[in-house]
Amino acid sequence: MKKVVLLGAGYANMALLKSLPSNVWNENEYEFLLISNTPLHYFSVLLHEVASGVCEEEITLPLNAILPKNVKFIQDKVIRIEQNLIQAENDTYEYNILVVGLGFQSDNFGIVGIKEYADSIVNYQGALALKQKIVNALRDYAVKGDVESFKIAVCGAGFTGIEFIGSFVDELVQIRKELNIHQEKIKITCIEAMPNILPMFNPKLSSSAKTYLEEKNITFELGCKILECEKDGIIVEKNGQKEKIDASLIIWTAGVKGNQVMEDSTFFTTQRSKVEINAYLQPINQANQELMQNVFVIGDCAALKDPLTQRFYPPTAQMAMQQGEFLAKLLVQKLQGKNFSEEFSYKPKGTICSIGSQYAIGYVGKMNIKGKSALWLKRAIEANWKFKLAGLKAFSKTF
Ligand code: NAD
């Protein structure tokens, strides 16, 4: 039997599987295989809430309960992709059609010390480990109280950095109470190279997010380029001068790239571990386009240009989902030996950044929104995705 192999169980591939028509399973001579390194689908846009301690398992769904029954799941870690072959930690797998949806990794842009001294928020296990590290460090500080204050530095004021700070600062109220640490004793500083936080929003919105967080004692160091990370702080350049910002705990949320597997696979041409794709979601490979006829790359490992601006779209869950849904149509045509009937075009619906449990900013179409209504909308979008994957049982405690 011929094989359709899907790598990764994130937004892109789950949207693809959930959008395939039911007759796809019995109408052709293909079997479907999904390879992923964890038996879970997790909502990566909510990883900051795991790291901050707001939630844990609520952002995961077990794959064996949500995959269509005709999809065989294999838990394995992909190491390299070759022509017609996947090299993984436990085995090798052949494919006739391949869909790569391996997601993102942290990008330290080669800055010295980030790998050694900073933690990032890029996968479920890592987010759980970071939460534990923060709690342990605060417990330790509560007992020893050996320094004037416990300093946490968050590097990067993009979505992940600000969403993490927003949810952590809310959570901290309870943690401080339990550990009996005075508010003044914990200092959180967010360091950002740009003059504004959340530079993707209009300045009024991002400034309201900044004020909201400043009222909760967050300090922003803007226009501060991170040059190096040390065990006890960060070296930055501000106004042409080098400075050190002290920190006992450093969280790196200043950028992501595609999966390292892409870079390690000479089969692809990559930049920042991403593969440029065409409007049929297939890798653009000038050297040998023929080899790419049966390969699709979707989600954060794919780099797609906006045809109007010729700039790459940023990697978002919304983009990954739209690509997955669209690929379901193309895949059906491919399995039936037909030509592709349409090209992918991204339709941005808006975006929302949550800032803790009471506030959010964002836009829907051309309308800017902020406050609780923005937050409720974000929660509704998250619930809708959960429902799409697992129906009502996704909301039951025993699931
Ligand atoms: P990001 O690229 O959005 O933000 C990183 C920030 O770090 C930027 O503001 C950048 O200016 C700053 N930065 C980079 N290098 C720096 C340096 N050397 N010194 C100081 N500052 C520096 O990264 P992210 O927040 O990890 O998000 C990654 C992608 O995932 C984005 O496309 C984002 O839109 C998406 N995302 C979306 C959501 C959501 O929709 N709720 C949540 C999380 C992530």
mmCIF file of N, CA, C and O in Angstrom, residues 183-267:
data_model
loop_
_atom_site.group_PDB
_atom_site.id
_atom_site.type_symbol
_atom_site.label_atom_id
_atom_site.label_comp_id
_atom_site.label_asym_id
_atom_site.label_seq_id
_atom_site.Cartn_x
_atom_site.Cartn_y
_atom_site.Cartn_z
ATOM 1 N N GLN A 183 5.746 42.115 47.481
ATOM 2 C CA GLN A 183 5.673 42.487 46.065
ATOM 3 C C GLN A 183 6.953 43.174 45.559
ATOM 4 O O GLN A 183 7.455 42.884 44.479
ATOM 5 N N GLU A 184 7.495 44.074 46.391
ATOM 6 C CA GLU A 184 8.699 44.846 46.021
ATOM 7 C C GLU A 184 9.909 43.957 45.757
ATOM 8 O O GLU A 184 10.871 44.378 45.124
ATOM 9 N N LYS A 185 9.848 42.744 46.307
ATOM 10 C CA LYS A 185 11.028 41.883 46.260
ATOM 11 C C LYS A 185 11.167 41.113 44.947
ATOM 12 O O LYS A 185 12.181 40.460 44.714
ATOM 13 N N ILE A 186 10.126 41.162 44.119
ATOM 14 C CA ILE A 186 10.230 40.464 42.827
ATOM 15 C C ILE A 186 10.153 41.499 41.715
ATOM 16 O O ILE A 186 9.179 42.236 41.605
ATOM 17 N N LYS A 187 11.196 41.556 40.918
ATOM 18 C CA LYS A 187 11.244 42.564 39.849
ATOM 19 C C LYS A 187 11.251 41.855 38.495
ATOM 20 O O LYS A 187 12.084 40.979 38.255
ATOM 21 N N ILE A 188 10.303 42.271 37.648
ATOM 22 C CA ILE A 188 10.245 41.671 36.304
ATOM 23 C C ILE A 188 10.543 42.763 35.285
ATOM 24 O O ILE A 188 9.901 43.810 35.265
ATOM 25 N N THR A 189 11.556 42.502 34.457
ATOM 26 C CA THR A 189 11.939 43.480 33.434
ATOM 27 C C THR A 189 11.803 42.830 32.058
ATOM 28 O O THR A 189 12.238 41.701 31.865
ATOM 29 N N CYS A 190 11.190 43.557 31.153
ATOM 30 C CA CYS A 190 11.061 43.054 29.788
ATOM 31 C C CYS A 190 11.972 43.900 28.889
ATOM 32 O O CYS A 190 11.874 45.134 28.882
ATOM 33 N N ILE A 191 12.845 43.213 28.154
ATOM 34 C CA ILE A 191 13.838 43.919 27.326
ATOM 35 C C ILE A 191 13.461 43.758 25.846
ATOM 36 O O ILE A 191 13.245 42.639 25.381
ATOM 37 N N GLU A 192 13.395 44.873 25.152
ATOM 38 C CA GLU A 192 12.935 44.834 23.755
ATOM 39 C C GLU A 192 13.772 45.798 22.900
ATOM 40 O O GLU A 192 14.024 46.932 23.309
ATOM 41 N N ALA A 193 14.169 45.331 21.716
ATOM 42 C CA ALA A 193 15.001 46.153 20.831
ATOM 43 C C ALA A 193 14.215 47.305 20.195
ATOM 44 O O ALA A 193 14.761 48.382 19.955
ATOM 45 N N MET A 194 12.932 47.076 19.954
ATOM 46 C CA MET A 194 12.115 48.092 19.275
ATOM 47 C C MET A 194 11.670 49.170 20.281
ATOM 48 O O MET A 194 11.665 48.941 21.475
ATOM 49 N N PRO A 195 11.211 50.339 19.781
ATOM 50 C CA PRO A 195 10.783 51.390 20.720
ATOM 51 C C PRO A 195 9.439 51.105 21.389
ATOM 52 O O PRO A 195 9.071 51.764 22.366
ATOM 53 N N ASN A 196 8.661 50.140 20.856
ATOM 54 C CA ASN A 196 7.355 49.793 21.439
ATOM 55 C C ASN A 196 7.294 48.312 21.762
ATOM 56 O O ASN A 196 7.967 47.513 21.107
ATOM 57 N N ILE A 197 6.409 47.950 22.680
ATOM 58 C CA ILE A 197 6.134 46.518 22.868
ATOM 59 C C ILE A 197 5.111 46.122 21.796
ATOM 60 O O ILE A 197 4.463 46.993 21.191
ATOM 61 N N LEU A 198 4.977 44.852 21.536
ATOM 62 C CA LEU A 198 4.019 44.321 20.557
ATOM 63 C C LEU A 198 3.982 45.188 19.292
ATOM 64 O O LEU A 198 2.950 45.777 18.952
ATOM 65 N N PRO A 199 5.117 45.271 18.584
ATOM 66 C CA PRO A 199 5.198 46.203 17.453
ATOM 67 C C PRO A 199 4.245 45.881 16.293
ATOM 68 O O PRO A 199 4.070 46.724 15.404
ATOM 69 N N MET A 200 3.621 44.712 16.316
ATOM 70 C CA MET A 200 2.679 44.351 15.229
ATOM 71 C C MET A 200 1.314 45.030 15.383
ATOM 72 O O MET A 200 0.499 45.009 14.472
ATOM 73 N N PHE A 201 1.047 45.639 16.559
ATOM 74 C CA PHE A 201 -0.234 46.337 16.768
ATOM 75 C C PHE A 201 -0.054 47.838 16.584
ATOM 76 O O PHE A 201 1.074 48.337 16.616
ATOM 77 N N ASN A 202 -1.187 48.550 16.424
ATOM 78 C CA ASN A 202 -1.033 49.994 16.280
ATOM 79 C C ASN A 202 -0.548 50.577 17.618
ATOM 80 O O ASN A 202 -0.802 50.028 18.687
ATOM 81 N N PRO A 203 0.214 51.691 17.559
ATOM 82 C CA PRO A 203 0.898 52.200 18.758
ATOM 83 C C PRO A 203 -0.044 52.467 19.933
ATOM 84 O O PRO A 203 0.343 52.271 21.091
ATOM 85 N N LYS A 204 -1.304 52.876 19.639
ATOM 86 C CA LYS A 204 -2.241 53.145 20.734
ATOM 87 C C LYS A 204 -2.535 51.869 21.516
ATOM 88 O O LYS A 204 -2.575 51.866 22.750
ATOM 89 N N LEU A 205 -2.765 50.779 20.762
ATOM 90 C CA LEU A 205 -3.075 49.501 21.415
ATOM 91 C C LEU A 205 -1.879 48.996 22.218
ATOM 92 O O LEU A 205 -2.022 48.578 23.375
ATOM 93 N N SER A 206 -0.691 49.033 21.584
ATOM 94 C CA SER A 206 0.458 48.483 22.307
ATOM 95 C C SER A 206 0.781 49.352 23.524
ATOM 96 O O SER A 206 1.209 48.830 24.567
ATOM 97 N N SER A 207 0.517 50.662 23.403
ATOM 98 C CA SER A 207 0.794 51.506 24.565
ATOM 99 C C SER A 207 -0.204 51.220 25.698
ATOM 100 O O SER A 207 0.150 51.285 26.888
ATOM 101 N N SER A 208 -1.462 50.848 25.351
ATOM 102 C CA SER A 208 -2.409 50.519 26.430
ATOM 103 C C SER A 208 -1.995 49.206 27.120
ATOM 104 O O SER A 208 -2.145 49.066 28.338
ATOM 105 N N ALA A 209 -1.408 48.289 26.350
ATOM 106 C CA ALA A 209 -0.928 47.038 26.954
ATOM 107 C C ALA A 209 0.245 47.341 27.886
ATOM 108 O O ALA A 209 0.351 46.787 28.988
ATOM 109 N N LYS A 210 1.100 48.257 27.448
ATOM 110 C CA LYS A 210 2.285 48.612 28.258
ATOM 111 C C LYS A 210 1.848 49.254 29.579
ATOM 112 O O LYS A 210 2.311 48.868 30.647
ATOM 113 N N THR A 211 0.904 50.213 29.474
ATOM 114 C CA THR A 211 0.432 50.890 30.694
ATOM 115 C C THR A 211 -0.192 49.874 31.653
ATOM 116 O O THR A 211 0.057 49.900 32.866
ATOM 117 N N TYR A 212 -1.008 48.961 31.092
ATOM 118 C CA TYR A 212 -1.672 47.945 31.925
ATOM 119 C C TYR A 212 -0.631 47.152 32.725
ATOM 120 O O TYR A 212 -0.798 46.906 33.924
ATOM 121 N N LEU A 213 0.469 46.781 32.036
ATOM 122 C CA LEU A 213 1.484 45.968 32.717
ATOM 123 C C LEU A 213 2.350 46.808 33.655
ATOM 124 O O LEU A 213 2.774 46.323 34.712
ATOM 125 N N GLU A 214 2.592 48.054 33.290
ATOM 126 C CA GLU A 214 3.380 48.924 34.183
ATOM 127 C C GLU A 214 2.650 49.130 35.505
ATOM 128 O O GLU A 214 3.272 49.197 36.563
ATOM 129 N N GLU A 215 1.309 49.192 35.409
ATOM 130 C CA GLU A 215 0.532 49.334 36.654
ATOM 131 C C GLU A 215 0.668 48.099 37.540
ATOM 132 O O GLU A 215 0.355 48.123 38.721
ATOM 133 N N LYS A 216 1.124 47.007 36.927
ATOM 134 C CA LYS A 216 1.358 45.793 37.731
ATOM 135 C C LYS A 216 2.850 45.630 38.025
ATOM 136 O O LYS A 216 3.335 44.508 38.202
ATOM 137 N N ASN A 217 3.557 46.754 37.991
ATOM 138 C CA ASN A 217 4.985 46.803 38.370
ATOM 139 C C ASN A 217 5.962 46.131 37.405
ATOM 140 O O ASN A 217 7.039 45.712 37.820
ATOM 141 N N ILE A 218 5.591 46.005 36.148
ATOM 142 C CA ILE A 218 6.543 45.477 35.162
ATOM 143 C C ILE A 218 7.358 46.653 34.634
ATOM 144 O O ILE A 218 6.812 47.710 34.326
ATOM 145 N N THR A 219 8.667 46.440 34.518
ATOM 146 C CA THR A 219 9.542 47.486 33.962
ATOM 147 C C THR A 219 9.868 47.120 32.512
ATOM 148 O O THR A 219 10.172 45.968 32.217
ATOM 149 N N PHE A 220 9.802 48.119 31.629
ATOM 150 C CA PHE A 220 10.175 47.873 30.236
ATOM 151 C C PHE A 220 11.473 48.586 29.918
ATOM 152 O O PHE A 220 11.626 49.768 30.240
ATOM 153 N N GLU A 221 12.384 47.872 29.300
ATOM 154 C CA GLU A 221 13.612 48.471 28.781
ATOM 155 C C GLU A 221 13.477 48.407 27.266
ATOM 156 O O GLU A 221 13.721 47.370 26.650
ATOM 157 N N LEU A 222 13.029 49.513 26.673
ATOM 158 C CA LEU A 222 12.786 49.515 25.232
ATOM 159 C C LEU A 222 13.990 50.115 24.487
ATOM 160 O O LEU A 222 14.802 50.816 25.097
ATOM 161 N N GLY A 223 14.062 49.815 23.188
ATOM 162 C CA GLY A 223 15.213 50.301 22.415
ATOM 163 C C GLY A 223 16.514 49.712 22.931
ATOM 164 O O GLY A 223 17.576 50.308 22.839
ATOM 165 N N CYS A 224 16.419 48.534 23.478
ATOM 166 C CA CYS A 224 17.548 47.870 24.134
ATOM 167 C C CYS A 224 17.880 46.595 23.365
ATOM 168 O O CYS A 224 17.120 45.631 23.409
ATOM 169 N N LYS A 225 18.998 46.587 22.690
ATOM 170 C CA LYS A 225 19.348 45.407 21.905
ATOM 171 C C LYS A 225 20.170 44.438 22.745
ATOM 172 O O LYS A 225 21.205 44.833 23.298
ATOM 173 N N ILE A 226 19.713 43.216 22.830
ATOM 174 C CA ILE A 226 20.440 42.221 23.630
ATOM 175 C C ILE A 226 21.668 41.764 22.859
ATOM 176 O O ILE A 226 21.568 41.329 21.704
ATOM 177 N N LEU A 227 22.833 41.877 23.515
ATOM 178 C CA LEU A 227 24.084 41.513 22.843
ATOM 179 C C LEU A 227 24.616 40.179 23.353
ATOM 180 O O LEU A 227 25.205 39.417 22.614
ATOM 181 N N GLU A 228 24.387 39.931 24.638
ATOM 182 C CA GLU A 228 24.973 38.736 25.241
ATOM 183 C C GLU A 228 24.225 38.380 26.518
ATOM 184 O O GLU A 228 23.657 39.267 27.172
ATOM 185 N N CYS A 229 24.222 37.113 26.826
ATOM 186 C CA CYS A 229 23.544 36.684 28.046
ATOM 187 C C CYS A 229 24.580 36.037 28.960
ATOM 188 O O CYS A 229 25.388 35.224 28.512
ATOM 189 N N GLU A 230 24.544 36.437 30.226
ATOM 190 C CA GLU A 230 25.457 35.832 31.196
ATOM 191 C C GLU A 230 24.637 35.110 32.259
ATOM 192 O O GLU A 230 23.417 35.225 32.272
ATOM 193 N N LYS A 231 25.328 34.413 33.166
ATOM 194 C CA LYS A 231 24.635 33.627 34.182
ATOM 195 C C LYS A 231 23.711 34.525 35.035
ATOM 196 O O LYS A 231 22.618 34.141 35.425
ATOM 197 N N ASP A 232 24.190 35.752 35.301
ATOM 198 C CA ASP A 232 23.456 36.616 36.219
ATOM 199 C C ASP A 232 22.948 37.907 35.562
ATOM 200 O O ASP A 232 22.732 38.907 36.239
ATOM 201 N N GLY A 233 22.808 37.890 34.255
ATOM 202 C CA GLY A 233 22.266 39.097 33.633
ATOM 203 C C GLY A 233 22.461 39.155 32.128
ATOM 204 O O GLY A 233 22.983 38.211 31.514
ATOM 205 N N ILE A 234 22.052 40.294 31.588
ATOM 206 C CA ILE A 234 22.053 40.445 30.135
ATOM 207 C C ILE A 234 22.804 41.714 29.758
ATOM 208 O O ILE A 234 22.570 42.777 30.335
ATOM 209 N N ILE A 235 23.674 41.571 28.773
ATOM 210 C CA ILE A 235 24.401 42.743 28.281
ATOM 211 C C ILE A 235 23.591 43.305 27.115
ATOM 212 O O ILE A 235 23.258 42.578 26.178
ATOM 213 N N VAL A 236 23.254 44.597 27.210
ATOM 214 C CA VAL A 236 22.441 45.213 26.157
ATOM 215 C C VAL A 236 23.140 46.461 25.623
ATOM 216 O O VAL A 236 24.036 47.015 26.272
ATOM 217 N N GLU A 237 22.670 46.879 24.444
ATOM 218 C CA GLU A 237 23.134 48.167 23.926
ATOM 219 C C GLU A 237 21.944 49.102 23.935
ATOM 220 O O GLU A 237 20.904 48.806 23.335
ATOM 221 N N LYS A 238 22.090 50.230 24.654
ATOM 222 C CA LYS A 238 21.007 51.211 24.715
ATOM 223 C C LYS A 238 21.603 52.587 24.455
ATOM 224 O O LYS A 238 22.596 52.953 25.092
ATOM 225 N N ASN A 239 21.015 53.315 23.525
ATOM 226 C CA ASN A 239 21.536 54.638 23.138
ATOM 227 C C ASN A 239 23.036 54.594 22.855
ATOM 228 O O ASN A 239 23.795 55.463 23.285
ATOM 229 N N GLY A 240 23.470 53.546 22.187
ATOM 230 C CA GLY A 240 24.880 53.447 21.805
ATOM 231 C C GLY A 240 25.813 53.033 22.946
ATOM 232 O O GLY A 240 27.020 52.914 22.750
ATOM 233 N N GLN A 241 25.264 52.808 24.127
ATOM 234 C CA GLN A 241 26.097 52.430 25.291
ATOM 235 C C GLN A 241 25.830 50.974 25.689
ATOM 236 O O GLN A 241 24.705 50.517 25.600
ATOM 237 N N LYS A 242 26.855 50.304 26.162
ATOM 238 C CA LYS A 242 26.677 48.941 26.679
ATOM 239 C C LYS A 242 26.288 49.013 28.147
ATOM 240 O O LYS A 242 26.869 49.789 28.908
ATOM 241 N N GLU A 243 25.298 48.204 28.529
ATOM 242 C CA GLU A 243 24.869 48.167 29.937
ATOM 243 C C GLU A 243 24.615 46.722 30.333
ATOM 244 O O GLU A 243 24.370 45.886 29.469
ATOM 245 N N LYS A 244 24.593 46.468 31.645
ATOM 246 C CA LYS A 244 24.197 45.124 32.082
ATOM 247 C C LYS A 244 22.904 45.216 32.879
ATOM 248 O O LYS A 244 22.768 46.070 33.761
ATOM 249 N N ILE A 245 21.954 44.366 32.519
ATOM 250 C CA ILE A 245 20.700 44.290 33.301
ATOM 251 C C ILE A 245 20.788 42.996 34.120
ATOM 252 O O ILE A 245 20.856 41.900 33.557
ATOM 253 N N ASP A 246 20.819 43.146 35.434
ATOM 254 C CA ASP A 246 20.972 41.970 36.302
ATOM 255 C C ASP A 246 19.713 41.098 36.280
ATOM 256 O O ASP A 246 18.599 41.637 36.227
ATOM 257 N N ALA A 247 19.884 39.814 36.336
ATOM 258 C CA ALA A 247 18.727 38.901 36.400
ATOM 259 C C ALA A 247 19.150 37.555 36.977
ATOM 260 O O ALA A 247 20.214 37.035 36.645
ATOM 261 N N SER A 248 18.304 37.010 37.858
ATOM 262 C CA SER A 248 18.570 35.677 38.404
ATOM 263 C C SER A 248 17.956 34.622 37.494
ATOM 264 O O SER A 248 18.365 33.469 37.483
ATOM 265 N N LEU A 249 16.927 35.023 36.757
ATOM 266 C CA LEU A 249 16.243 34.075 35.874
ATOM 267 C C LEU A 249 15.979 34.773 34.537
ATOM 268 O O LEU A 249 15.453 35.893 34.517
ATOM 269 N N ILE A 250 16.385 34.127 33.456
ATOM 270 C CA ILE A 250 16.297 34.782 32.142
ATOM 271 C C ILE A 250 15.408 33.947 31.216
ATOM 272 O O ILE A 250 15.615 32.744 31.050
ATOM 273 N N ILE A 251 14.408 34.601 30.644
ATOM 274 C CA ILE A 251 13.484 33.887 29.753
ATOM 275 C C ILE A 251 13.603 34.495 28.355
ATOM 276 O O ILE A 251 13.451 35.712 28.181
ATOM 277 N N TRP A 252 13.911 33.651 27.385
ATOM 278 C CA TRP A 252 14.176 34.117 26.021
ATOM 279 C C TRP A 252 12.914 33.948 25.166
ATOM 280 O O TRP A 252 12.503 32.829 24.857
ATOM 281 N N THR A 253 12.290 35.070 24.833
ATOM 282 C CA THR A 253 11.089 35.012 23.978
ATOM 283 C C THR A 253 11.257 35.993 22.811
ATOM 284 O O THR A 253 10.337 36.692 22.426
ATOM 285 N N ALA A 254 12.492 36.033 22.282
ATOM 286 C CA ALA A 254 12.787 37.068 21.276
ATOM 287 C C ALA A 254 12.778 36.539 19.844
ATOM 288 O O ALA A 254 13.255 37.227 18.948
ATOM 289 N N GLY A 255 12.230 35.364 19.637
ATOM 290 C CA GLY A 255 12.121 34.937 18.240
ATOM 291 C C GLY A 255 12.109 33.438 18.070
ATOM 292 O O GLY A 255 12.592 32.692 18.929
ATOM 293 N N VAL A 256 11.494 33.021 16.987
ATOM 294 C CA VAL A 256 11.418 31.590 16.684
ATOM 295 C C VAL A 256 11.843 31.345 15.233
ATOM 296 O O VAL A 256 11.845 32.250 14.421
ATOM 297 N N LYS A 257 12.207 30.099 14.958
ATOM 298 C CA LYS A 257 12.530 29.688 13.587
ATOM 299 C C LYS A 257 11.831 28.354 13.335
ATOM 300 O O LYS A 257 11.150 27.838 14.229
ATOM 301 N N GLY A 258 12.027 27.799 12.151
ATOM 302 C CA GLY A 258 11.418 26.492 11.868
ATOM 303 C C GLY A 258 12.141 25.389 12.635
ATOM 304 O O GLY A 258 13.041 25.661 13.432
ATOM 305 N N ASN A 259 11.760 24.148 12.383
ATOM 306 C CA ASN A 259 12.365 23.021 13.096
ATOM 307 C C ASN A 259 13.768 22.728 12.552
ATOM 308 O O ASN A 259 13.985 22.715 11.344
ATOM 309 N N GLN A 260 14.690 22.448 13.470
ATOM 310 C CA GLN A 260 16.085 22.141 13.105
ATOM 311 C C GLN A 260 16.174 20.987 12.092
ATOM 312 O O GLN A 260 17.098 20.925 11.271
ATOM 313 N N VAL A 261 15.190 20.071 12.153
ATOM 314 C CA VAL A 261 15.182 18.930 11.223
ATOM 315 C C VAL A 261 15.285 19.420 9.766
ATOM 316 O O VAL A 261 15.958 18.804 8.932
ATOM 317 N N MET A 262 14.648 20.552 9.485
ATOM 318 C CA MET A 262 14.656 21.061 8.108
ATOM 319 C C MET A 262 16.078 21.429 7.698
ATOM 320 O O MET A 262 16.518 21.136 6.590
ATOM 321 N N GLU A 263 16.786 22.064 8.634
ATOM 322 C CA GLU A 263 18.155 22.488 8.352
ATOM 323 C C GLU A 263 19.078 21.274 8.213
ATOM 324 O O GLU A 263 20.029 21.300 7.433
ATOM 325 N N ASP A 264 18.770 20.223 8.982
ATOM 326 C CA ASP A 264 19.611 19.025 8.947
ATOM 327 C C ASP A 264 19.309 18.136 7.744
ATOM 328 O O ASP A 264 19.971 17.124 7.535
ATOM 329 N N SER A 265 18.285 18.487 6.968
ATOM 330 C CA SER A 265 17.890 17.662 5.818
ATOM 331 C C SER A 265 18.361 18.354 4.532
ATOM 332 O O SER A 265 17.765 19.332 4.105
ATOM 333 N N THR A 266 19.419 17.843 3.953
ATOM 334 C CA THR A 266 19.981 18.500 2.755
ATOM 335 C C THR A 266 19.022 18.414 1.568
ATOM 336 O O THR A 266 19.195 19.097 0.565
ATOM 337 N N PHE A 267 18.008 17.598 1.719
ATOM 338 C CA PHE A 267 16.947 17.465 0.714
ATOM 339 C C PHE A 267 16.274 18.832 0.469
ATOM 340 O O PHE A 267 15.777 19.118 -0.611
#
